[in-house]
PDB file of C-alpha atoms in Angstrom:
ATOM      1  CA  UNK H 653     148.132  32.249  25.358  1.00 90.00           C
ATOM      2  CA  UNK H 654     148.554  28.577  24.576  1.00 97.00           C
ATOM      3  CA  UNK H 655     146.844  27.093  21.520  1.00 98.00           C
ATOM      4  CA  UNK H 656     144.593  24.114  22.045  1.00 98.00           C
ATOM      5  CA  UNK H 657     142.920  21.545  19.822  1.00 98.00           C
ATOM      6  CA  UNK H 658     139.869  19.512  20.864  1.00 98.00           C
ATOM      7  CA  UNK H 659     139.091  16.165  19.240  1.00 98.00           C
ATOM      8  CA  UNK H 660     135.928  14.220  20.005  1.00 98.00           C
ATOM      9  CA  UNK H 661     135.999  10.530  19.084  1.00 98.00           C
ATOM     10  CA  UNK H 662     132.471   9.297  18.447  1.00 96.00           C
ATOM     11  CA  UNK H 663     131.024   7.272  15.606  1.00 95.00           C
ATOM     12  CA  UNK H 664     127.523   8.578  16.387  1.00 94.00           C
ATOM     13  CA  UNK H 665     128.717  12.143  16.829  1.00 94.00           C
ATOM     14  CA  UNK H 666     130.579  12.011  13.531  1.00 94.00           C
ATOM     15  CA  UNK H 667     127.415  10.739  11.815  1.00 94.00           C
ATOM     16  CA  UNK H 668     125.355  13.542  13.365  1.00 94.00           C
ATOM     17  CA  UNK H 669     123.341  11.107  15.492  1.00 93.00           C
ATOM     18  CA  UNK H 670     124.602  12.479  18.833  1.00 93.00           C
ATOM     19  CA  UNK H 671     125.432  15.995  20.008  1.00 94.00           C
ATOM     20  CA  UNK H 672     129.017  16.625  21.107  1.00 96.00           C
ATOM     21  CA  UNK H 673     128.405  17.539  24.747  1.00 97.00           C
ATOM     22  CA  UNK H 674     131.930  16.633  25.859  1.00 98.00           C
ATOM     23  CA  UNK H 675     133.658  18.812  23.259  1.00 97.00           C
ATOM     24  CA  UNK H 676     131.480  21.756  24.330  1.00 98.00           C
ATOM     25  CA  UNK H 677     132.369  21.201  27.986  1.00 98.00           C
ATOM     26  CA  UNK H 678     136.085  21.148  27.191  1.00 98.00           C
ATOM     27  CA  UNK H 679     135.808  24.390  25.233  1.00 98.00           C
ATOM     28  CA  UNK H 680     133.910  26.073  28.085  1.00 97.00           C
ATOM     29  CA  UNK H 681     136.404  24.942  30.729  1.00 98.00           C
ATOM     30  CA  UNK H 682     139.518  26.084  28.850  1.00 97.00           C
ATOM     31  CA  UNK H 683     138.174  29.271  27.251  1.00 93.00           C
ATOM     32  CA  UNK H 684     139.703  31.697  29.756  1.00 92.00           C
ATOM     33  CA  UNK H 685     143.177  30.063  29.808  1.00 91.00           C
ATOM     34  CA  UNK H 686     143.705  28.813  26.258  1.00 96.00           C
ATOM     35  CA  UNK H 687     142.936  29.767  22.683  1.00 97.00           C
ATOM     36  CA  UNK H 688     140.928  27.008  20.983  1.00 98.00           C
ATOM     37  CA  UNK H 689     142.353  26.970  17.450  1.00 98.00           C
ATOM     38  CA  UNK H 690     140.980  23.614  16.267  1.00 97.00           C
ATOM     39  CA  UNK H 691     137.953  21.491  17.162  1.00 98.00           C
ATOM     40  CA  UNK H 692     136.496  18.495  15.371  1.00 98.00           C
ATOM     41  CA  UNK H 693     134.663  15.194  15.675  1.00 98.00           C
ATOM     42  CA  UNK H 694     136.174  11.995  14.273  1.00 97.00           C
ATOM     43  CA  UNK H 695     134.862   8.456  13.966  1.00 97.00           C
ATOM     44  CA  UNK H 696     136.591   5.885  16.177  1.00 97.00           C
ATOM     45  CA  UNK H 697     139.274   5.086  13.589  1.00 97.00           C
ATOM     46  CA  UNK H 698     142.889   4.811  14.741  1.00 97.00           C
ATOM     47  CA  UNK H 699     144.423   5.867  11.417  1.00 98.00           C
ATOM     48  CA  UNK H 700     142.273   9.027  11.271  1.00 97.00           C
ATOM     49  CA  UNK H 701     143.133  10.011  14.833  1.00 98.00           C
ATOM     50  CA  UNK H 702     146.828   9.292  14.384  1.00 98.00           C
ATOM     51  CA  UNK H 703     147.016  11.437  11.227  1.00 98.00           C
ATOM     52  CA  UNK H 704     145.132  14.318  12.845  1.00 98.00           C
ATOM     53  CA  UNK H 705     147.264  14.226  16.003  1.00 98.00           C
ATOM     54  CA  UNK H 706     150.437  14.389  13.922  1.00 98.00           C
ATOM     55  CA  UNK H 707     149.054  17.305  11.891  1.00 98.00           C
ATOM     56  CA  UNK H 708     147.769  19.271  14.882  1.00 98.00           C
ATOM     57  CA  UNK H 709     151.026  18.845  16.821  1.00 98.00           C
ATOM     58  CA  UNK H 710     152.456  21.356  14.351  1.00 96.00           C
ATOM     59  CA  UNK H 711     149.958  24.039  15.427  1.00 97.00           C
ATOM     60  CA  UNK H 712     148.749  23.218  18.954  1.00 98.00           C
ATOM     61  CA  UNK H 713     150.495  23.335  22.315  1.00 98.00           C
ATOM     62  CA  UNK H 714     147.819  21.124  23.872  1.00 98.00           C
ATOM     63  CA  UNK H 715     145.458  18.593  22.321  1.00 98.00           C
ATOM     64  CA  UNK H 716     142.600  17.222  24.391  1.00 98.00           C
ATOM     65  CA  UNK H 717     140.722  14.200  23.121  1.00 98.00           C
ATOM     66  CA  UNK H 718     137.408  12.991  24.480  1.00 98.00           C
ATOM     67  CA  UNK H 719     135.951   9.551  23.954  1.00 97.00           C
ATOM     68  CA  UNK H 720     137.285   6.194  22.899  1.00 97.00           C
ATOM     69  CA  UNK H 721     139.043   5.418  26.192  1.00 97.00           C
ATOM     70  CA  UNK H 722     136.839   2.581  27.446  1.00 96.00           C
ATOM     71  CA  UNK H 723     136.709  -1.148  26.849  1.00 96.00           C
ATOM     72  CA  UNK H 724     134.571  -1.166  23.702  1.00 95.00           C
ATOM     73  CA  UNK H 725     135.782  -2.778  20.517  1.00 96.00           C
ATOM     74  CA  UNK H 726     135.909   0.641  18.785  1.00 96.00           C
ATOM     75  CA  UNK H 727     137.663   2.412  21.708  1.00 97.00           C
ATOM     76  CA  UNK H 728     141.058   3.105  20.110  1.00 98.00           C
ATOM     77  CA  UNK H 729     142.044   6.525  21.431  1.00 98.00           C
ATOM     78  CA  UNK H 730     144.852   5.463  23.811  1.00 98.00           C
ATOM     79  CA  UNK H 731     146.466   3.182  21.240  1.00 98.00           C
ATOM     80  CA  UNK H 732     146.353   5.834  18.512  1.00 98.00           C
ATOM     81  CA  UNK H 733     147.712   8.421  20.929  1.00 98.00           C
ATOM     82  CA  UNK H 734     150.567   6.176  22.050  1.00 98.00           C
ATOM     83  CA  UNK H 735     151.453   5.514  18.414  1.00 98.00           C
ATOM     84  CA  UNK H 736     152.413   9.191  17.944  1.00 98.00           C
ATOM     85  CA  UNK H 737     154.033   9.657  21.373  1.00 98.00           C
ATOM     86  CA  UNK H 738     157.663  10.541  21.920  1.00 98.00           C
ATOM     87  CA  UNK H 739     157.258  10.423  25.711  1.00 98.00           C
ATOM     88  CA  UNK H 740     154.515   9.216  28.025  1.00 98.00           C
ATOM     89  CA  UNK H 741     153.419  11.297  30.992  1.00 98.00           C
ATOM     90  CA  UNK H 742     151.751   8.678  33.204  1.00 98.00           C
ATOM     91  CA  UNK H 743     151.256  10.957  36.212  1.00 98.00           C
ATOM     92  CA  UNK H 744     148.542  12.938  34.433  1.00 98.00           C
ATOM     93  CA  UNK H 745     146.384   9.936  33.526  1.00 98.00           C
ATOM     94  CA  UNK H 746     147.108   8.236  36.865  1.00 98.00           C
ATOM     95  CA  UNK H 747     146.083  11.401  38.699  1.00 98.00           C
ATOM     96  CA  UNK H 748     142.847  11.719  36.738  1.00 98.00           C
ATOM     97  CA  UNK H 749     141.942   8.078  37.442  1.00 97.00           C
ATOM     98  CA  UNK H 750     142.849   8.432  41.127  1.00 97.00           C
ATOM     99  CA  UNK H 751     140.633  11.498  41.423  1.00 97.00           C
ATOM    100  CA  UNK H 752     137.767   9.854  39.531  1.00 96.00           C
ATOM    101  CA  UNK H 753     137.904   6.646  41.565  1.00 96.00           C
ATOM    102  CA  UNK H 754     136.934   8.758  44.588  1.00 96.00           C
ATOM    103  CA  UNK H 755     133.621   9.383  42.796  1.00 95.00           C
ATOM    104  CA  UNK H 756     133.008   6.069  40.989  1.00 95.00           C
ATOM    105  CA  UNK H 757     134.773   2.710  40.861  1.00 95.00           C
ATOM    106  CA  UNK H 758     134.054   2.597  37.125  1.00 94.00           C
ATOM    107  CA  UNK H 759     136.935   5.063  36.661  1.00 95.00           C
ATOM    108  CA  UNK H 760     139.213   2.015  36.871  1.00 95.00           C
ATOM    109  CA  UNK H 761     137.981   1.098  33.382  1.00 96.00           C
ATOM    110  CA  UNK H 762     139.260   4.300  31.771  1.00 96.00           C
ATOM    111  CA  UNK H 763     142.377   3.720  29.650  1.00 98.00           C
ATOM    112  CA  UNK H 764     143.209   7.311  28.726  1.00 98.00           C
ATOM    113  CA  UNK H 765     146.862   8.329  28.411  1.00 98.00           C
ATOM    114  CA  UNK H 766     148.865  11.555  28.408  1.00 98.00           C
ATOM    115  CA  UNK H 767     151.831  11.935  26.076  1.00 98.00           C
ATOM    116  CA  UNK H 768     154.254  14.406  24.576  1.00 98.00           C
ATOM    117  CA  UNK H 769     155.002  14.736  20.883  1.00 98.00           C
ATOM    118  CA  UNK H 770     157.504  17.448  20.143  1.00 97.00           C
ATOM    119  CA  UNK H 771     156.362  20.493  22.084  1.00 97.00           C
ATOM    120  CA  UNK H 772     152.737  19.346  22.253  1.00 98.00           C
ATOM    121  CA  UNK H 773     150.973  17.754  25.194  1.00 98.00           C
ATOM    122  CA  UNK H 774     148.169  15.301  24.315  1.00 98.00           C
ATOM    123  CA  UNK H 775     145.700  14.187  26.984  1.00 98.00           C
ATOM    124  CA  UNK H 776     142.902  11.630  26.545  1.00 98.00           C
ATOM    125  CA  UNK H 777     139.748  12.454  28.491  1.00 98.00           C
ATOM    126  CA  UNK H 778     136.752  10.142  28.894  1.00 97.00           C
ATOM    127  CA  UNK H 779     133.763  10.517  26.598  1.00 96.00           C
ATOM    128  CA  UNK H 780     131.180  10.931  29.342  1.00 95.00           C
ATOM    129  CA  UNK H 781     130.409  14.659  29.847  1.00 97.00           C
ATOM    130  CA  UNK H 782     130.556  14.378  33.646  1.00 96.00           C
ATOM    131  CA  UNK H 783     133.861  12.499  33.435  1.00 96.00           C
ATOM    132  CA  UNK H 784     135.267  15.108  31.053  1.00 97.00           C
ATOM    133  CA  UNK H 785     134.343  17.929  33.413  1.00 97.00           C
ATOM    134  CA  UNK H 786     135.735  16.213  36.515  1.00 97.00           C
ATOM    135  CA  UNK H 787     138.972  15.067  34.881  1.00 98.00           C
ATOM    136  CA  UNK H 788     139.717  18.327  33.087  1.00 98.00           C
ATOM    137  CA  UNK H 789     138.944  20.359  36.209  1.00 97.00           C
ATOM    138  CA  UNK H 790     141.429  18.153  38.064  1.00 98.00           C
ATOM    139  CA  UNK H 791     144.320  18.674  35.599  1.00 98.00           C
ATOM    140  CA  UNK H 792     143.682  22.307  34.581  1.00 98.00           C
ATOM    141  CA  UNK H 793     145.787  23.801  37.418  1.00 97.00           C
ATOM    142  CA  UNK H 794     148.979  22.021  36.267  1.00 97.00           C
ATOM    143  CA  UNK H 795     148.601  22.612  32.536  1.00 97.00           C
ATOM    144  CA  UNK H 796     150.084  26.137  32.324  1.00 96.00           C
ATOM    145  CA  UNK H 797     153.216  24.994  34.171  1.00 95.00           C
ATOM    146  CA  UNK H 798     153.509  21.815  32.091  1.00 96.00           C
ATOM    147  CA  UNK H 799     153.139  23.790  28.871  1.00 97.00           C
ATOM    148  CA  UNK H 800     155.597  26.459  30.027  1.00 96.00           C
ATOM    149  CA  UNK H 801     158.240  23.774  30.424  1.00 95.00           C
ATOM    150  CA  UNK H 802     157.270  21.773  27.333  1.00 95.00           C
ATOM    151  CA  UNK H 803     157.410  24.821  25.065  1.00 93.00           C
ATOM    152  CA  UNK H 804     160.592  26.234  26.623  1.00 89.00           C
ATOM    153  CA  UNK H 805     158.806  29.345  27.892  1.00 86.00           C
ATOM    154  CA  UNK H 806     159.987  28.436  31.378  1.00 75.00           C
ATOM    155  CA  UNK H 807     163.077  26.362  32.009  1.00 64.00           C
ATOM    156  CA  UNK H 808     163.121  26.253  35.825  1.00 64.00           C
ATOM    157  CA  UNK H 809     160.805  23.945  37.746  1.00 60.00           C
TER     158      UNK H 809
END
């Protein structure tokens, strides 16, 4: 079973002023396919996210972030994620946006990215609970295959 880490980016969540609905949704959606080994809430600080991503890449096959992908001044998740990337995987984020645009034109404003660092896949999900559910449901079917290849458990496509 693949090991997963879940990171919620939210200043208010970190301060205890808002419940982490999106992190809970992620955990519920992946529970039967993945082992959640790490879960936390961080403030919207690029240096904190970058350090945690680098640390967790040593213990997680998949890291899902939620929040910080919009146009706000404190929305730094894609930039922090790209700063640790060895490869980008644009098809994942493009696919999520394409799927979401069918439901709302506001999906065009999401800046989330998907990247590889070592043998870890990192995917940025939106912060909105509905967006998290829709986007993660869309990509879940391809994740086992992607992780099989990324972790050398399967070498044929």
